[in-house]
Amino acid sequence: MLVMMLENKKTAIINANIFDGYEIIPATSVVINDGVISQIGGKIPSNALIIDAKGSTLLPGLIDAHVHTSLDSLAEAAKFGVTTELEMMGAFTEQGRKLQLKGKNGLADVRSAGMGLTAPGGHPDELMPSDKGGIPDFVLKKMEKMSEEEKAAFIAAHEEDSQDETGDLDTTTIEGVVKFVQKQVSNGADYIKIMIEEGTVLNAPNLPLISEDVMKAAVDEAHKHKKLVIAHILTAEAAQTAVNIGVDGLAHLFINRPDWTPRLIKQIAEKNIFVTPCLVLNSSILGNNACHIAHDPRVIDKLESQWKDTMCSCFNTFPEGNMQDNFDNVIDLHKAGVTILVGTDVSVPVPSLGGLAHGVSVHHEMQFLVQAGFTPIEALRSATSEIAKVFGLTDRGRIFEGARADLLLVDGDPTKNMSNSLSIESVWLNGSLQIN
Ligand SMILES: [Zn+2]
């Protein structure tokens, strides 16, 4: 790739194969100016910095529709061309973003559900091995590395969260969950997350659940505030509950495949519910690590060692299940017309939450979708334009004039060979070229 340095702020990427988030378009050049895509095709401005991308494909920055993240993780994601992460429980609500992202560069953008609605002692408590003042060990470890200012911002954001989690709200009652939803909305939650997890496939059976009528009241309240509701489910049974209470999306794919699965899929399609399968997570739950992805020569040098260790490990809490059921479930949903979004459920670098890493797992997920029967173009749509459409992110997920310049340039053509998405040459975040 040839880069000619010129003294100006316009960048022109020329001679590229361009996937615009939906299809390959005839134009072969894109001009970036002041953080946005200012021009597609046409005459290249004479003062632009030229990047000759012959043999490469330009894509919209990828989006991960299911994460739990941090400042470090947002930087990891950006390295792999994942320019937006959607947190499905965490601290990066509008308020959290104001506190934590101020003055920071080189990070993927983020949206968040704030706290997830769960029963007292319910999921994900079982994944947190120890607790000190409501702050898990891995967070305390991370805080040791923070500056005083970062620590103060983090604690402030966390205290907001703990009040939601442990305050006087009783999430087993309609009154309690309505207030819970209102609290998330006032904290600037971008959408609402509900946990429907009784624990079987996480090796934690009999986790407490909120009753269906109470959950439904929470969904109705979220809809009053025009917020999407996304349910955590891992089984067909929990997915059926999610359908019953009227959620907008499923944050996972059901890992089992009972004989009434066709009826469930029909209802999901009829109710226009989107699904973020997180096949990378289900694969890990089934006992598979993702070491081959971590050791891909295009990946290995970019991964911190703790993430390498995490990818080479796995949940392994439901070894009796099988991946073919998951492939069948996702392709049947796709064929029924259900919108499928790329997500990973990556969180922190802990081996017991293994098989996942920020950014790179998005590429792994697209490979899984192709293995299930998607075309590479369909998998790429699921990681770009489809997510933007569902979540109302109107400035990204596609390459169009006026879009935020979140871009990924890769060697070869991932619309023909999915694996090429990992042959990353350049990443632009909001118009600025990232040098790793
Ligand atoms: Zn999650």
Short mmCIF file of C-alpha atoms and ligand atoms in Angstrom, two decimals:
data_model
loop_
_atom_site.label_atom_id
_atom_site.label_comp_id
_atom_site.label_asym_id
_atom_site.label_seq_id
_atom_site.Cartn_x
_atom_site.Cartn_y
_atom_site.Cartn_z
CA MET A 1 0.00 0.00 0.00
CA LEU A 2 1.43 3.35 -1.07
CA VAL A 3 0.90 6.38 1.14
CA MET A 4 1.96 9.84 -0.03
CA MET A 5 2.16 12.41 2.73
CA LEU A 6 0.76 15.84 1.99
CA GLU A 7 0.11 18.79 4.27
CA ASN A 8 -3.67 18.80 4.62
CA LYS A 9 -6.50 17.06 6.37
CA LYS A 10 -8.39 15.47 3.47
CA THR A 11 -7.68 11.80 2.80
CA ALA A 12 -8.61 10.04 -0.44
CA ILE A 13 -8.66 6.25 -0.52
CA ILE A 14 -8.45 5.30 -4.20
CA ASN A 15 -8.64 2.13 -6.34
CA ALA A 16 -10.47 0.25 -3.56
CA ASN A 17 -13.10 -2.42 -3.79
CA ILE A 18 -15.87 -0.80 -1.67
CA PHE A 19 -18.44 -2.72 0.41
CA ASP A 20 -20.88 -0.04 1.55
CA GLY A 21 -22.48 -2.07 4.34
CA TYR A 22 -24.94 -3.65 1.93
CA GLU A 23 -23.12 -4.52 -1.30
CA ILE A 24 -20.05 -3.86 -3.43
CA ILE A 25 -20.59 -0.52 -5.15
CA PRO A 26 -19.21 0.61 -8.55
CA ALA A 27 -17.25 3.58 -7.11
CA THR A 28 -13.62 2.93 -6.14
CA SER A 29 -12.73 6.01 -4.10
CA VAL A 30 -13.77 7.62 -0.84
CA VAL A 31 -12.71 11.01 0.50
CA ILE A 32 -12.56 11.63 4.26
CA ASN A 33 -12.71 15.19 5.52
CA ASP A 34 -13.09 16.40 9.09
CA GLY A 35 -14.30 13.10 10.49
CA VAL A 36 -16.89 12.35 7.84
CA ILE A 37 -17.04 10.66 4.46
CA SER A 38 -17.29 13.75 2.27
CA GLN A 39 -17.26 12.13 -1.17
CA ILE A 40 -17.71 8.73 -2.81
CA GLY A 41 -16.30 8.37 -6.34
CA GLY A 42 -15.78 11.44 -8.56
CA LYS A 43 -12.74 13.64 -8.99
CA ILE A 44 -10.16 13.37 -6.21
CA PRO A 45 -9.42 16.78 -4.59
CA SER A 46 -5.92 17.85 -5.62
CA ASN A 47 -4.81 18.57 -2.05
CA ALA A 48 -5.87 15.21 -0.57
CA LEU A 49 -3.55 12.70 1.06
CA ILE A 50 -3.78 9.72 -1.30
CA ILE A 51 -3.97 6.13 -0.14
CA ASP A 52 -3.74 3.71 -3.04
CA ALA A 53 -5.83 0.70 -1.95
CA LYS A 54 -5.46 -1.43 -5.08
CA GLY A 55 -6.21 -5.05 -4.22
CA SER A 56 -7.89 -4.07 -0.94
CA THR A 57 -11.48 -3.71 0.23
CA LEU A 58 -12.87 -0.75 2.17
CA LEU A 59 -15.66 -1.52 4.63
CA PRO A 60 -17.68 0.47 7.16
CA GLY A 61 -16.20 0.06 10.65
CA LEU A 62 -17.59 -3.13 12.18
CA ILE A 63 -20.01 -3.09 15.12
CA ASP A 64 -20.22 -5.62 17.95
CA ALA A 65 -23.86 -5.79 19.10
CA HIS A 66 -23.12 -7.54 22.42
CA VAL A 67 -20.22 -6.66 24.72
CA HIS A 68 -19.37 -5.64 28.27
CA THR A 69 -16.52 -3.19 27.91
CA SER A 70 -13.92 -0.83 29.37
CA LEU A 71 -11.54 1.86 28.09
CA ASP A 72 -8.83 -0.78 27.45
CA SER A 73 -11.31 -3.03 25.66
CA LEU A 74 -12.59 -0.21 23.45
CA ALA A 75 -8.96 0.28 22.34
CA GLU A 76 -8.58 -3.48 21.68
CA ALA A 77 -11.77 -3.47 19.60
CA ALA A 78 -10.55 -0.55 17.46
CA LYS A 79 -7.35 -2.44 16.55
CA PHE A 80 -9.52 -5.00 14.78
CA GLY A 81 -11.68 -2.51 12.91
CA VAL A 82 -14.56 -2.75 15.38
CA THR A 83 -15.38 0.94 15.67
CA THR A 84 -18.56 0.71 17.78
CA GLU A 85 -19.40 -1.63 20.66
CA LEU A 86 -22.92 -2.01 22.05
CA GLU A 87 -22.75 -2.81 25.72
CA MET A 88 -25.52 -5.09 26.95
CA MET A 89 -24.95 -4.18 30.63
CA GLY A 90 -22.24 -1.91 31.94
CA ALA A 91 -21.25 1.63 32.73
CA PHE A 92 -21.16 3.34 29.31
CA THR A 93 -24.59 4.96 29.28
CA GLU A 94 -24.77 8.55 28.12
CA GLN A 95 -23.77 9.67 31.64
CA GLY A 96 -20.98 7.09 31.83
CA ARG A 97 -19.64 8.11 28.44
CA LYS A 98 -19.48 11.76 29.53
CA LEU A 99 -17.43 10.77 32.59
CA GLN A 100 -15.15 8.15 31.07
CA LEU A 101 -14.56 9.04 27.42
CA LYS A 102 -13.79 12.75 27.77
CA GLY A 103 -10.55 13.63 25.98
CA LYS A 104 -9.81 10.00 25.04
CA ASN A 105 -8.67 9.01 21.54
CA GLY A 106 -8.15 5.72 19.76
CA LEU A 107 -11.24 4.08 21.24
CA ALA A 108 -14.21 2.43 19.60
CA ASP A 109 -17.44 4.33 20.21
CA VAL A 110 -19.92 2.73 22.60
CA ARG A 111 -23.61 2.57 23.59
CA SER A 112 -24.96 0.87 26.69
CA ALA A 113 -27.97 -0.64 28.41
CA GLY A 114 -26.70 0.48 31.82
CA MET A 115 -27.61 -2.13 34.43
CA GLY A 116 -29.46 -5.21 33.28
CA LEU A 117 -32.74 -6.10 34.97
CA THR A 118 -32.34 -9.32 36.92
CA ALA A 119 -33.82 -11.05 39.96
CA PRO A 120 -32.03 -10.55 43.31
CA GLY A 121 -29.07 -12.97 43.14
CA GLY A 122 -29.84 -13.73 39.49
CA HIS A 123 -27.57 -13.86 36.42
CA PRO A 124 -24.78 -12.71 36.09
CA ASP A 125 -23.96 -12.93 39.82
CA GLU A 126 -22.87 -16.56 39.36
CA LEU A 127 -20.08 -15.44 36.99
CA MET A 128 -18.55 -13.13 39.59
CA PRO A 129 -16.43 -15.33 41.86
CA SER A 130 -15.83 -12.74 44.56
CA ASP A 131 -17.12 -9.37 45.50
CA LYS A 132 -15.60 -6.52 47.47
CA GLY A 133 -18.00 -3.71 48.20
CA GLY A 134 -19.88 -4.61 45.05
CA ILE A 135 -16.72 -4.33 42.93
CA PRO A 136 -15.49 -7.60 41.39
CA ASP A 137 -11.78 -8.57 41.66
CA PHE A 138 -10.95 -8.01 38.01
CA VAL A 139 -12.26 -4.47 38.24
CA LEU A 140 -10.21 -3.75 41.39
CA LYS A 141 -7.15 -5.02 39.51
CA LYS A 142 -7.89 -2.76 36.58
CA MET A 143 -8.41 0.21 38.92
CA GLU A 144 -4.85 -0.16 40.26
CA LYS A 145 -3.60 0.97 36.84
CA MET A 146 -5.88 4.02 36.60
CA SER A 147 -4.91 7.63 37.27
CA GLU A 148 -6.65 9.29 40.25
CA GLU A 149 -8.93 11.17 37.87
CA GLU A 150 -9.91 7.99 35.99
CA LYS A 151 -10.49 6.20 39.28
CA ALA A 152 -12.81 8.95 40.53
CA ALA A 153 -14.78 8.87 37.27
CA PHE A 154 -14.98 5.11 37.36
CA ILE A 155 -16.14 4.96 40.98
CA ALA A 156 -18.76 7.62 40.32
CA ALA A 157 -20.08 5.61 37.38
CA HIS A 158 -19.96 2.40 39.37
CA GLU A 159 -21.81 3.88 42.36
CA GLU A 160 -24.59 4.93 40.01
CA ASP A 161 -24.76 1.31 38.94
CA SER A 162 -24.68 -0.21 42.41
CA GLN A 163 -27.51 2.00 43.49
CA ASP A 164 -29.53 0.56 40.64
CA GLU A 165 -28.47 -2.94 41.49
CA THR A 166 -28.70 -3.00 45.25
CA GLY A 167 -30.73 0.07 46.18
CA ASP A 168 -34.22 -0.10 47.53
CA LEU A 169 -35.72 -1.32 44.24
CA ASP A 170 -37.36 -4.72 44.54
CA THR A 171 -37.01 -6.22 41.07
CA THR A 172 -39.51 -8.95 41.89
CA THR A 173 -42.41 -6.47 41.86
CA ILE A 174 -44.04 -4.48 39.06
CA GLU A 175 -43.48 -1.24 40.95
CA GLY A 176 -39.80 -2.10 41.42
CA VAL A 177 -39.07 -2.97 37.80
CA VAL A 178 -40.92 0.08 36.48
CA LYS A 179 -38.71 2.26 38.70
CA PHE A 180 -35.66 0.23 37.62
CA VAL A 181 -36.37 0.96 33.95
CA GLN A 182 -37.02 4.65 34.70
CA LYS A 183 -33.67 4.82 36.52
CA GLN A 184 -31.80 3.34 33.55
CA VAL A 185 -33.51 5.76 31.21
CA SER A 186 -32.62 8.75 33.41
CA ASN A 187 -28.99 7.51 33.52
CA GLY A 188 -28.96 7.73 29.73
CA ALA A 189 -29.32 4.03 28.90
CA ASP A 190 -29.56 3.60 25.13
CA TYR A 191 -31.74 0.47 25.44
CA ILE A 192 -32.92 -1.89 28.19
CA LYS A 193 -31.54 -5.37 28.96
CA ILE A 194 -33.50 -8.08 30.75
CA MET A 195 -32.02 -11.34 32.07
CA ILE A 196 -33.98 -14.57 31.56
CA GLU A 197 -31.46 -17.12 32.79
CA GLU A 198 -32.19 -20.09 35.02
CA GLY A 199 -28.62 -21.33 34.78
CA THR A 200 -28.74 -24.86 33.35
CA VAL A 201 -26.29 -24.33 30.47
CA LEU A 202 -24.04 -22.12 32.62
CA ASN A 203 -23.59 -24.90 35.17
CA ALA A 204 -25.54 -22.88 37.75
CA PRO A 205 -29.02 -24.45 37.83
CA ASN A 206 -31.98 -22.85 39.63
CA LEU A 207 -30.88 -19.23 39.38
CA PRO A 208 -33.71 -16.94 40.51
CA LEU A 209 -35.92 -15.48 37.77
CA ILE A 210 -38.36 -12.57 37.69
CA SER A 211 -41.94 -13.71 37.00
CA GLU A 212 -43.29 -13.26 33.48
CA ASP A 213 -45.94 -10.64 34.34
CA VAL A 214 -43.37 -8.51 36.19
CA MET A 215 -40.91 -8.73 33.30
CA LYS A 216 -43.68 -7.78 30.89
CA ALA A 217 -44.34 -4.63 32.94
CA ALA A 218 -40.66 -3.72 32.55
CA VAL A 219 -40.86 -4.23 28.76
CA ASP A 220 -43.98 -2.06 28.56
CA GLU A 221 -42.32 0.69 30.61
CA ALA A 222 -39.22 0.63 28.36
CA HIS A 223 -41.44 0.90 25.30
CA LYS A 224 -43.18 3.94 26.84
CA HIS A 225 -39.72 5.55 26.83
CA LYS A 226 -39.16 4.39 23.23
CA LYS A 227 -36.30 2.09 24.27
CA LEU A 228 -35.58 -1.26 22.65
CA VAL A 229 -35.70 -4.20 25.05
CA ILE A 230 -33.15 -6.97 24.57
CA ALA A 231 -33.41 -10.23 26.51
CA HIS A 232 -30.57 -12.43 27.64
CA ILE A 233 -31.64 -15.99 26.84
CA LEU A 234 -29.55 -19.11 26.27
CA THR A 235 -32.21 -21.78 25.87
CA ALA A 236 -35.29 -22.26 23.69
CA GLU A 237 -37.41 -22.21 26.86
CA ALA A 238 -36.08 -18.79 27.90
CA ALA A 239 -36.45 -17.54 24.31
CA GLN A 240 -40.13 -18.54 24.43
CA THR A 241 -40.53 -16.45 27.62
CA ALA A 242 -38.84 -13.51 25.89
CA VAL A 243 -41.27 -13.80 22.97
CA ASN A 244 -44.20 -13.95 25.41
CA ILE A 245 -43.24 -10.74 27.23
CA GLY A 246 -42.80 -8.79 23.99
CA VAL A 247 -39.07 -8.01 23.77
CA ASP A 248 -37.55 -6.49 20.62
CA GLY A 249 -34.42 -8.59 20.45
CA LEU A 250 -32.64 -11.66 21.80
CA ALA A 251 -29.07 -11.03 23.00
CA HIS A 252 -28.08 -14.67 22.31
CA LEU A 253 -29.08 -17.69 20.31
CA PHE A 254 -30.81 -20.57 22.14
CA ILE A 255 -28.17 -23.29 22.40
CA ASN A 256 -30.58 -26.27 22.43
CA ARG A 257 -33.00 -27.42 19.72
CA PRO A 258 -36.15 -29.08 21.09
CA ASP A 259 -38.72 -30.50 18.66
CA TRP A 260 -40.91 -27.36 18.96
CA THR A 261 -38.07 -25.11 17.70
CA PRO A 262 -39.84 -24.46 14.34
CA ARG A 263 -42.84 -22.99 16.23
CA LEU A 264 -40.52 -20.75 18.26
CA ILE A 265 -38.69 -19.55 15.14
CA LYS A 266 -42.02 -18.80 13.45
CA GLN A 267 -43.08 -16.61 16.39
CA ILE A 268 -39.71 -14.78 16.47
CA ALA A 269 -40.09 -14.04 12.74
CA GLU A 270 -43.76 -12.99 13.01
CA LYS A 271 -43.03 -10.63 15.90
CA ASN A 272 -40.07 -9.13 14.03
CA ILE A 273 -37.68 -9.89 16.90
CA PHE A 274 -34.00 -9.55 16.00
CA VAL A 275 -31.40 -12.07 17.21
CA THR A 276 -27.73 -11.51 18.11
CA PRO A 277 -26.58 -15.16 18.18
CA CYS A 278 -23.08 -14.77 19.71
CA LEU A 279 -22.09 -18.14 18.24
CA VAL A 280 -18.58 -17.49 19.57
CA LEU A 281 -20.01 -17.60 23.09
CA ASN A 282 -22.14 -20.69 22.48
CA SER A 283 -19.13 -22.47 21.00
CA SER A 284 -17.21 -21.65 24.20
CA ILE A 285 -20.10 -22.85 26.40
CA LEU A 286 -19.98 -26.12 24.45
CA GLY A 287 -16.32 -26.52 25.37
CA ASN A 288 -14.44 -25.13 22.35
CA ASN A 289 -11.65 -22.59 22.71
CA ALA A 290 -10.73 -20.04 20.02
CA CYS A 291 -6.98 -20.62 20.14
CA HIS A 292 -6.68 -21.04 16.37
CA ILE A 293 -8.03 -17.50 15.92
CA ALA A 294 -5.70 -16.08 18.61
CA HIS A 295 -2.72 -17.75 16.90
CA ASP A 296 -3.62 -16.58 13.39
CA PRO A 297 -0.45 -14.72 12.28
CA ARG A 298 -2.62 -11.68 11.47
CA VAL A 299 -3.93 -11.66 15.05
CA ILE A 300 -1.28 -12.92 17.45
CA ASP A 301 0.91 -9.80 17.64
CA LYS A 302 -2.07 -7.53 18.22
CA LEU A 303 -3.44 -9.46 21.21
CA GLU A 304 -2.35 -8.74 24.77
CA SER A 305 -1.21 -11.94 26.49
CA GLN A 306 -4.16 -11.96 28.91
CA TRP A 307 -6.52 -11.94 25.91
CA LYS A 308 -4.51 -14.69 24.21
CA ASP A 309 -4.92 -16.82 27.35
CA THR A 310 -8.63 -16.01 27.43
CA MET A 311 -9.15 -16.98 23.78
CA CYS A 312 -7.30 -20.25 24.40
CA SER A 313 -9.76 -21.12 27.17
CA CYS A 314 -13.53 -21.68 27.26
CA PHE A 315 -16.69 -21.69 29.44
CA ASN A 316 -17.24 -25.44 28.94
CA THR A 317 -20.44 -25.41 31.03
CA PHE A 318 -22.66 -27.34 28.58
CA PRO A 319 -20.46 -29.94 26.85
CA GLU A 320 -23.53 -32.15 26.18
CA GLY A 321 -24.81 -29.68 23.57
CA ASN A 322 -23.48 -29.45 20.02
CA MET A 323 -22.53 -26.77 17.52
CA GLN A 324 -24.61 -28.23 14.69
CA ASP A 325 -27.83 -27.42 16.64
CA ASN A 326 -26.61 -23.83 16.85
CA PHE A 327 -25.82 -23.63 13.15
CA ASP A 328 -29.25 -25.12 12.37
CA ASN A 329 -31.01 -22.68 14.72
CA VAL A 330 -29.31 -19.62 13.25
CA ILE A 331 -29.77 -20.59 9.60
CA ASP A 332 -33.44 -21.47 10.20
CA LEU A 333 -33.97 -18.02 11.79
CA HIS A 334 -32.17 -16.40 8.84
CA LYS A 335 -34.29 -18.31 6.31
CA ALA A 336 -37.45 -17.29 8.21
CA GLY A 337 -36.47 -13.64 7.61
CA VAL A 338 -35.26 -12.84 11.14
CA THR A 339 -32.67 -10.04 11.35
CA ILE A 340 -29.42 -11.54 12.60
CA LEU A 341 -26.81 -9.26 14.19
CA VAL A 342 -23.14 -9.94 14.87
CA GLY A 343 -22.29 -9.87 18.57
CA THR A 344 -19.87 -11.72 20.81
CA ASP A 345 -20.70 -11.20 24.53
CA VAL A 346 -17.01 -10.57 25.14
CA SER A 347 -16.34 -9.02 28.54
CA VAL A 348 -13.16 -9.29 30.63
CA PRO A 349 -9.93 -11.29 30.14
CA VAL A 350 -10.71 -14.13 32.54
CA PRO A 351 -10.14 -17.73 31.36
CA SER A 352 -13.45 -18.96 32.83
CA LEU A 353 -15.14 -16.48 30.45
CA GLY A 354 -12.91 -17.72 27.65
CA GLY A 355 -13.01 -18.17 23.90
CA LEU A 356 -13.58 -14.44 23.36
CA ALA A 357 -11.65 -11.20 22.88
CA HIS A 358 -12.69 -7.67 21.97
CA GLY A 359 -12.62 -6.92 18.26
CA VAL A 360 -11.16 -10.14 16.94
CA SER A 361 -14.18 -12.19 18.04
CA VAL A 362 -16.38 -10.16 15.67
CA HIS A 363 -14.35 -11.63 12.79
CA HIS A 364 -14.64 -15.10 14.34
CA GLU A 365 -18.42 -14.65 14.65
CA MET A 366 -18.69 -13.76 10.94
CA GLN A 367 -16.70 -16.92 10.12
CA PHE A 368 -19.18 -18.94 12.20
CA LEU A 369 -22.14 -17.37 10.38
CA VAL A 370 -20.57 -18.38 7.06
CA GLN A 371 -20.03 -21.88 8.43
CA ALA A 372 -23.75 -21.94 9.31
CA GLY A 373 -24.67 -21.08 5.70
CA PHE A 374 -24.62 -17.26 5.42
CA THR A 375 -22.83 -15.75 2.44
CA PRO A 376 -19.87 -13.55 3.45
CA ILE A 377 -21.86 -10.49 2.29
CA GLU A 378 -24.75 -11.45 4.58
CA ALA A 379 -22.34 -11.89 7.50
CA LEU A 380 -20.78 -8.47 6.80
CA ARG A 381 -24.24 -6.84 6.62
CA SER A 382 -25.00 -8.39 10.03
CA ALA A 383 -21.87 -6.69 11.43
CA THR A 384 -22.52 -3.27 9.88
CA SER A 385 -25.71 -1.92 8.28
CA GLU A 386 -28.15 -4.32 9.98
CA ILE A 387 -26.96 -3.35 13.48
CA ALA A 388 -27.03 0.36 12.63
CA LYS A 389 -30.59 0.00 11.35
CA VAL A 390 -31.90 -1.90 14.38
CA PHE A 391 -30.25 0.41 16.93
CA GLY A 392 -30.99 3.66 15.09
CA LEU A 393 -27.30 4.48 14.58
CA THR A 394 -28.02 6.57 11.51
CA ASP A 395 -24.50 8.00 11.09
CA ARG A 396 -22.60 4.70 10.73
CA GLY A 397 -22.69 1.06 9.62
CA ARG A 398 -22.74 2.10 5.97
CA ILE A 399 -20.46 4.04 3.63
CA PHE A 400 -22.42 7.07 2.42
CA GLU A 401 -21.66 10.76 1.96
CA GLY A 402 -22.06 12.43 5.35
CA ALA A 403 -21.46 9.25 7.37
CA ARG A 404 -19.08 9.24 10.30
CA ALA A 405 -15.73 8.13 8.86
CA ASP A 406 -15.38 4.84 10.76
CA LEU A 407 -13.67 2.65 8.17
CA LEU A 408 -11.75 -0.58 7.82
CA LEU A 409 -9.40 -1.37 4.93
CA VAL A 410 -8.42 -5.02 4.44
CA ASP A 411 -6.24 -6.86 1.94
CA GLY A 412 -8.24 -8.97 -0.53
CA ASP A 413 -12.01 -9.30 -0.74
CA PRO A 414 -13.88 -10.49 2.38
CA THR A 415 -17.16 -10.49 0.43
CA LYS A 416 -15.73 -13.53 -1.39
CA ASN A 417 -13.52 -15.01 1.33
CA MET A 418 -14.69 -14.25 4.88
CA SER A 419 -11.25 -14.85 6.40
CA ASN A 420 -9.90 -11.79 4.54
CA SER A 421 -11.67 -9.51 7.04
CA LEU A 422 -8.76 -10.21 9.40
CA SER A 423 -6.15 -9.04 6.85
CA ILE A 424 -6.38 -5.54 8.30
CA GLU A 425 -4.35 -2.76 6.68
CA SER A 426 -5.86 0.40 8.16
CA VAL A 427 -8.59 1.51 10.54
CA TRP A 428 -10.10 4.99 10.72
CA LEU A 429 -11.98 6.10 13.83
CA ASN A 430 -14.13 9.13 13.22
CA GLY A 431 -11.81 10.09 10.35
CA SER A 432 -8.50 9.60 12.13
CA LEU A 433 -6.16 6.88 10.92
CA GLN A 434 -5.17 4.53 13.74
CA ILE A 435 -1.52 3.50 13.92
CA ASN A 436 -0.98 0.44 16.07
ZN ZN B 1 -23.59 -10.35 27.83
#
